[in-house]
Short mmCIF file of C-alpha atoms in Angstrom, two decimals:
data_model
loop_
_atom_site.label_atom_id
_atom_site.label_comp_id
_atom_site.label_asym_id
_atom_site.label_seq_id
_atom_site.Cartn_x
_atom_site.Cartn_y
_atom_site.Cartn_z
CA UNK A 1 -129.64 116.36 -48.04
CA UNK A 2 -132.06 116.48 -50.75
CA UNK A 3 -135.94 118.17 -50.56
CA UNK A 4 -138.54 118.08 -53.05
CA UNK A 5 -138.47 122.18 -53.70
CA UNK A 6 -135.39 124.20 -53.35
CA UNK A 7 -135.69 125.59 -50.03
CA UNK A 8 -132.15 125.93 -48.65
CA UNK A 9 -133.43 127.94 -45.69
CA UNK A 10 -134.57 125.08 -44.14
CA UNK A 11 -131.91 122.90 -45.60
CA UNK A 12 -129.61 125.12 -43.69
CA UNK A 13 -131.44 124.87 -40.66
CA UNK A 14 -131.98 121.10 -40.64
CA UNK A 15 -127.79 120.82 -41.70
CA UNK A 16 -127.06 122.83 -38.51
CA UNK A 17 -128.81 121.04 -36.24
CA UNK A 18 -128.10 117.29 -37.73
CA UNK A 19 -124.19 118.98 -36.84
CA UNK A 20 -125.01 119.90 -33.63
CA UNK A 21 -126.62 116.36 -32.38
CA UNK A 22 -123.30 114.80 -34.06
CA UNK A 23 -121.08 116.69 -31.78
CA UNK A 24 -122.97 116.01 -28.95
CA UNK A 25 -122.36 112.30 -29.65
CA UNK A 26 -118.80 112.84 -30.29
CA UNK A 27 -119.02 113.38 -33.89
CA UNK A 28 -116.76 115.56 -36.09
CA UNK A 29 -118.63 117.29 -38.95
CA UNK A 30 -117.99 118.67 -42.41
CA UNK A 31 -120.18 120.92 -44.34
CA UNK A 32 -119.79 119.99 -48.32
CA UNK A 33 -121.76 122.38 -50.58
CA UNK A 34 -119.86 121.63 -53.75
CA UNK A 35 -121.57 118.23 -54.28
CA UNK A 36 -124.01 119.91 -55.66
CA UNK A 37 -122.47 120.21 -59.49
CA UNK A 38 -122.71 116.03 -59.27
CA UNK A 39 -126.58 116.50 -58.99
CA UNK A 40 -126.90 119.35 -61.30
CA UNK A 41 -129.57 118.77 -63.79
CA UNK A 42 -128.65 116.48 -66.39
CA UNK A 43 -125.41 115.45 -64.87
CA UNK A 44 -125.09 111.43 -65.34
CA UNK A 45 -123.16 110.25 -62.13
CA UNK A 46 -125.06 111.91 -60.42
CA UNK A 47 -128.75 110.78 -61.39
CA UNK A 48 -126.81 106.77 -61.09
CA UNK A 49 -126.51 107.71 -57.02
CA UNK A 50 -129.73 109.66 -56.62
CA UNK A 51 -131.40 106.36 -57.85
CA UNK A 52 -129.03 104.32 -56.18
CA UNK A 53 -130.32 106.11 -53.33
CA UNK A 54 -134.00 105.87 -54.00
CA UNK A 55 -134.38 109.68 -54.17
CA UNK A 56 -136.99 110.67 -56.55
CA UNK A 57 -135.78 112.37 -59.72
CA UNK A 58 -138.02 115.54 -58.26
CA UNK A 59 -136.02 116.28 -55.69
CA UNK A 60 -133.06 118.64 -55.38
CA UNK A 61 -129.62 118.38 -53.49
CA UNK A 62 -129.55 121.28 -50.51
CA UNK A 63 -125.92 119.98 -48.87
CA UNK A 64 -123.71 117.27 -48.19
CA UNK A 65 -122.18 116.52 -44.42
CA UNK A 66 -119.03 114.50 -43.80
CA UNK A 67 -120.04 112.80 -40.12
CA UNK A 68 -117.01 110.78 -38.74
CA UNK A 69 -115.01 110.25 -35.45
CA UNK A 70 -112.49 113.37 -35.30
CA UNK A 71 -108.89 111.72 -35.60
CA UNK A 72 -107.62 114.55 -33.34
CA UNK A 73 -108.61 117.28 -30.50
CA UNK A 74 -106.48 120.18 -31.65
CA UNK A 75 -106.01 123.13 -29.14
CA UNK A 76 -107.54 125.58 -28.55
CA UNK A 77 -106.10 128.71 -30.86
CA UNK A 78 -105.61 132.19 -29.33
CA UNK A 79 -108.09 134.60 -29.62
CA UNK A 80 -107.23 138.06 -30.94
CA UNK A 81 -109.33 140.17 -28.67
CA UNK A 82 -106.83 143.33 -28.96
CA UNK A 83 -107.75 143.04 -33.01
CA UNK A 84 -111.50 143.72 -32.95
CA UNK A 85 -112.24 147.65 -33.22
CA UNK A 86 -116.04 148.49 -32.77
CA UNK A 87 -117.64 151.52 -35.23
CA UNK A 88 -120.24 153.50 -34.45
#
C-alpha cells in the first residue's frame, strides 16, 4: 500500500479491512511491514518497482499484504484462561 502523505493511521485501517474481506472470501493473509527498507528514499530496487508499478515517485509505502489460498486449517490451540490475572 502506498499514499501520497505518510498517514499510516489510515494505512492501518484500510490494511485491516482489505484482510478482513480476504478472509471472508477464503483468503489467508500476511501483514509485511519490513518492505518498507526496499522503498526507503533513495533505495534503487525499489524506485525500478514503484515505476514498474506506475506509483508516483511522491508517494510513500504504508504496508505490504501477502493474500493467498491458506495451504492448511490448523486447529484450534488451547486457550490459557487459568493464566490471565486481572489488577486493579
Amino acid at each position: 500500500l502506498f499514499a501520497e502523505n505518510e498517514s499510516y493511521m489510515d494505512g492501518g485501517i484500510m490494511c485491516e479491512n482489505i484482510c478482513i474481506a480476504a478472509q471472508g472470501l477464503g483468503l489467508g493473509t500476511c501483514i509485511i511491514a519490513s518492505v518498507g527498507a526496499l522503498f526507503a528514499d533513495g533505495n534503487a530496487e525499489g524506485n525500478k518497482w514503484k515505476r514498474a508499478w506506475d506509483i508516483p515517485e511522491n508517494y510513500k509505502f504504508l504496508i505490504a499484504i501477502a493474500i493467498g489460498y491458506p495451504d492448511e486449517k490448523p486447529e484450534e490451540k488451547p486457550r490459557f484462561d487459568d493464566r490471565i490475572k486481572v489488577i486493579r
